Amino acid sequence: MPVQREKHILVSITGALFYIAIMIQWLWSSLPYLPGIVQFAGTLQTTPQNTQPIQHVPATGPPSVILIAIVIGVTIFIIAATVYLLLKLPATVGSVGEKMTKSATEYIVPVISHHVKLTPKKRQWLTARIMLDVKIALSIIPIVIAALCFLVGPGLPYDIVMLIAASLGIFSFTLLLIQIGLTKWLKVSPKSF
């Protein structure tokens, strides 16, 4: 494997870890809003009135050998699928995050440059700068969303929400700084950033 490819893989792994941290950060920032969403969804459901639940008493007996074999087979399949997904998750999250960031950058660059033809060097610099700004925004916006959770009412303690949101933000921002440092230190093209 060429040395340049190994450098690119190291920067890509750091980027994948950054996107996983961002995903966890976004999930955490949406958690305080979950009780309000569940309560709102409960108001949308209609409940039938004056109905008596019908009680069924199932006849039970010893489980058959076929049923036991099916349960064991399904359990092994679920465990294997879980292990496969856990091994595949970092690469998938990293590639999807990278695609989203690059597509956003490709959309923003012409808007910022006012559709003026740029030199390749200037376009590369502008693309790297916008990718950096998008990644910084991805790590800051969840902190702001978590900070506004006091507006939805009681739920998780606000201090805990903010402590964890800030910790996750600092962690993701640290991963971003490590990726930037590796990009400069290993002299990897900013396109792979």
Short mmCIF file of C-alpha atoms in Angstrom, two decimals:
data_model
loop_
_atom_site.label_atom_id
_atom_site.label_comp_id
_atom_site.label_asym_id
_atom_site.label_seq_id
_atom_site.Cartn_x
_atom_site.Cartn_y
_atom_site.Cartn_z
CA MET A 1 0.00 0.00 0.00
CA PRO A 2 1.50 3.36 -0.93
CA VAL A 3 2.47 5.75 1.85
CA GLN A 4 0.08 8.46 0.60
CA ARG A 5 -2.82 5.99 0.81
CA GLU A 6 -1.91 5.14 4.43
CA LYS A 7 -1.84 8.84 5.30
CA HIS A 8 -5.23 9.33 3.69
CA ILE A 9 -6.65 6.37 5.64
CA LEU A 10 -5.40 7.83 8.94
CA VAL A 11 -7.05 11.18 8.19
CA SER A 12 -10.23 9.38 7.08
CA ILE A 13 -10.39 7.35 10.30
CA THR A 14 -10.13 10.53 12.33
CA GLY A 15 -12.87 12.05 10.18
CA ALA A 16 -15.08 8.99 10.72
CA LEU A 17 -14.59 9.29 14.49
CA PHE A 18 -15.52 12.98 14.20
CA TYR A 19 -18.76 12.12 12.38
CA ILE A 20 -19.62 9.43 14.96
CA ALA A 21 -19.07 11.98 17.74
CA ILE A 22 -21.26 14.47 15.86
CA MET A 23 -24.00 11.85 15.49
CA ILE A 24 -23.92 11.13 19.23
CA GLN A 25 -23.89 14.86 19.94
CA TRP A 26 -26.98 15.45 17.76
CA LEU A 27 -28.78 12.51 19.38
CA TRP A 28 -28.02 13.89 22.84
CA SER A 29 -29.18 17.39 21.93
CA SER A 30 -32.53 16.00 20.74
CA LEU A 31 -33.05 13.87 23.86
CA PRO A 32 -34.47 16.67 26.11
CA TYR A 33 -37.17 17.32 23.50
CA LEU A 34 -38.32 13.69 23.39
CA PRO A 35 -40.87 13.87 26.27
CA GLY A 36 -42.61 16.80 24.59
CA ILE A 37 -42.71 14.97 21.27
CA VAL A 38 -44.13 11.84 22.91
CA GLN A 39 -46.75 13.91 24.74
CA PHE A 40 -47.72 15.66 21.49
CA ALA A 41 -47.96 12.32 19.68
CA GLY A 42 -50.19 11.02 22.49
CA THR A 43 -52.63 13.89 21.97
CA LEU A 44 -52.93 12.95 18.29
CA GLN A 45 -54.08 9.41 19.05
CA THR A 46 -57.75 8.72 19.59
CA THR A 47 -58.72 6.16 22.19
CA PRO A 48 -61.93 4.15 21.86
CA GLN A 49 -64.32 4.68 24.75
CA ASN A 50 -66.40 2.13 26.66
CA THR A 51 -64.66 -0.95 25.35
CA GLN A 52 -63.88 -3.90 27.51
CA PRO A 53 -60.59 -5.63 26.76
CA ILE A 54 -61.05 -9.22 25.66
CA GLN A 55 -58.93 -11.58 27.66
CA HIS A 56 -57.57 -14.63 25.92
CA VAL A 57 -56.10 -17.44 27.94
CA PRO A 58 -53.52 -19.19 25.79
CA ALA A 59 -53.12 -22.91 26.09
CA THR A 60 -49.51 -23.63 26.96
CA GLY A 61 -47.54 -26.77 26.73
CA PRO A 62 -43.90 -27.72 26.47
CA PRO A 63 -42.14 -26.06 23.51
CA SER A 64 -41.44 -28.28 20.54
CA VAL A 65 -37.96 -29.07 19.27
CA ILE A 66 -38.67 -27.20 16.02
CA LEU A 67 -39.70 -24.07 17.92
CA ILE A 68 -36.54 -24.22 20.02
CA ALA A 69 -34.39 -24.63 16.88
CA ILE A 70 -36.12 -21.65 15.22
CA VAL A 71 -35.60 -19.46 18.31
CA ILE A 72 -31.91 -20.44 18.49
CA GLY A 73 -31.47 -19.78 14.75
CA VAL A 74 -33.14 -16.35 14.98
CA THR A 75 -31.03 -15.47 18.02
CA ILE A 76 -27.79 -16.42 16.26
CA PHE A 77 -28.86 -14.41 13.19
CA ILE A 78 -29.64 -11.32 15.31
CA ILE A 79 -26.29 -11.58 17.13
CA ALA A 80 -24.39 -11.97 13.84
CA ALA A 81 -26.26 -9.05 12.26
CA THR A 82 -25.54 -6.88 15.31
CA VAL A 83 -21.81 -7.68 15.23
CA TYR A 84 -21.69 -6.99 11.48
CA LEU A 85 -23.49 -3.67 11.89
CA LEU A 86 -21.25 -2.61 14.76
CA LEU A 87 -18.17 -3.36 12.65
CA LYS A 88 -19.60 -1.62 9.57
CA LEU A 89 -21.05 1.42 11.40
CA PRO A 90 -17.90 3.58 11.69
CA ALA A 91 -17.07 3.30 8.00
CA THR A 92 -20.65 3.93 6.96
CA VAL A 93 -21.10 6.94 9.23
CA GLY A 94 -17.77 8.36 8.07
CA SER A 95 -18.54 7.98 4.37
CA VAL A 96 -22.08 9.35 4.68
CA GLY A 97 -20.85 12.29 6.76
CA GLU A 98 -18.08 12.99 4.27
CA LYS A 99 -20.53 12.86 1.34
CA MET A 100 -22.93 15.24 3.08
CA THR A 101 -20.17 17.70 3.92
CA LYS A 102 -18.74 17.58 0.40
CA SER A 103 -22.14 17.99 -1.25
CA ALA A 104 -22.92 20.97 0.99
CA THR A 105 -19.53 22.45 0.11
CA GLU A 106 -20.07 21.92 -3.62
CA TYR A 107 -23.38 23.73 -3.31
CA ILE A 108 -21.99 26.62 -1.23
CA VAL A 109 -18.77 27.35 -3.18
CA PRO A 110 -20.50 28.75 -6.30
CA VAL A 111 -22.85 30.82 -4.15
CA ILE A 112 -19.99 32.38 -2.21
CA SER A 113 -17.86 32.98 -5.29
CA HIS A 114 -20.88 34.51 -7.08
CA HIS A 115 -20.47 31.92 -9.87
CA VAL A 116 -17.14 33.49 -10.86
CA LYS A 117 -14.58 31.14 -12.41
CA LEU A 118 -11.91 30.47 -9.78
CA THR A 119 -8.38 29.25 -10.23
CA PRO A 120 -7.91 25.62 -9.12
CA LYS A 121 -5.74 26.66 -6.19
CA LYS A 122 -8.22 29.28 -4.98
CA ARG A 123 -11.14 26.87 -5.45
CA GLN A 124 -9.31 24.21 -3.42
CA TRP A 125 -8.60 26.71 -0.63
CA LEU A 126 -12.21 27.94 -0.62
CA THR A 127 -13.55 24.37 -0.63
CA ALA A 128 -11.33 23.39 2.32
CA ARG A 129 -12.36 26.52 4.22
CA ILE A 130 -16.07 25.91 3.67
CA MET A 131 -15.71 22.24 4.67
CA LEU A 132 -14.05 23.38 7.88
CA ASP A 133 -16.85 25.88 8.53
CA VAL A 134 -19.52 23.23 7.90
CA LYS A 135 -17.82 20.85 10.33
CA ILE A 136 -17.53 23.57 12.98
CA ALA A 137 -21.22 24.36 12.51
CA LEU A 138 -22.08 20.66 12.85
CA SER A 139 -20.33 20.60 16.23
CA ILE A 140 -21.73 23.91 17.56
CA ILE A 141 -25.40 23.72 16.53
CA PRO A 142 -26.22 20.74 18.83
CA ILE A 143 -24.88 22.69 21.81
CA VAL A 144 -27.22 25.57 20.95
CA ILE A 145 -30.14 23.16 20.51
CA ALA A 146 -29.39 21.59 23.90
CA ALA A 147 -29.09 25.05 25.47
CA LEU A 148 -32.63 25.87 24.35
CA CYS A 149 -34.15 22.78 25.97
CA PHE A 150 -35.32 24.82 28.97
CA LEU A 151 -38.07 26.19 26.70
CA VAL A 152 -39.85 22.83 26.47
CA GLY A 153 -40.46 22.48 30.16
CA PRO A 154 -39.31 20.09 32.86
CA GLY A 155 -37.45 17.00 31.88
CA LEU A 156 -33.81 16.19 32.34
CA PRO A 157 -31.93 18.55 34.68
CA TYR A 158 -30.64 21.48 32.63
CA ASP A 159 -27.17 21.39 34.23
CA ILE A 160 -26.71 17.73 33.26
CA VAL A 161 -27.94 18.35 29.72
CA MET A 162 -25.53 21.23 29.24
CA LEU A 163 -22.59 19.45 30.87
CA ILE A 164 -22.93 16.45 28.58
CA ALA A 165 -23.67 18.60 25.50
CA ALA A 166 -20.59 20.74 26.17
CA SER A 167 -18.43 17.67 26.82
CA LEU A 168 -19.55 16.05 23.58
CA GLY A 169 -18.97 19.34 21.75
CA ILE A 170 -15.45 19.64 23.12
CA PHE A 171 -14.75 16.00 22.20
CA SER A 172 -15.98 16.42 18.61
CA PHE A 173 -14.12 19.72 18.24
CA THR A 174 -10.94 18.03 19.54
CA LEU A 175 -11.35 15.28 16.93
CA LEU A 176 -11.73 17.98 14.29
CA LEU A 177 -8.53 19.68 15.46
CA ILE A 178 -6.72 16.34 15.37
CA GLN A 179 -7.95 15.76 11.82
CA ILE A 180 -6.77 19.23 10.77
CA GLY A 181 -3.42 18.64 12.44
CA LEU A 182 -2.99 15.27 10.74
CA THR A 183 -3.94 16.79 7.39
CA LYS A 184 -1.24 19.43 7.73
CA TRP A 185 1.38 17.18 9.34
CA LEU A 186 0.99 14.32 6.85
CA LYS A 187 0.59 16.76 3.94
CA VAL A 188 -2.68 15.20 2.81
CA SER A 189 -4.78 17.09 0.26
CA PRO A 190 -7.48 19.23 1.88
CA LYS A 191 -9.99 17.56 -0.48
CA SER A 192 -9.85 14.47 1.73
CA PHE A 193 -10.44 16.62 4.77
#
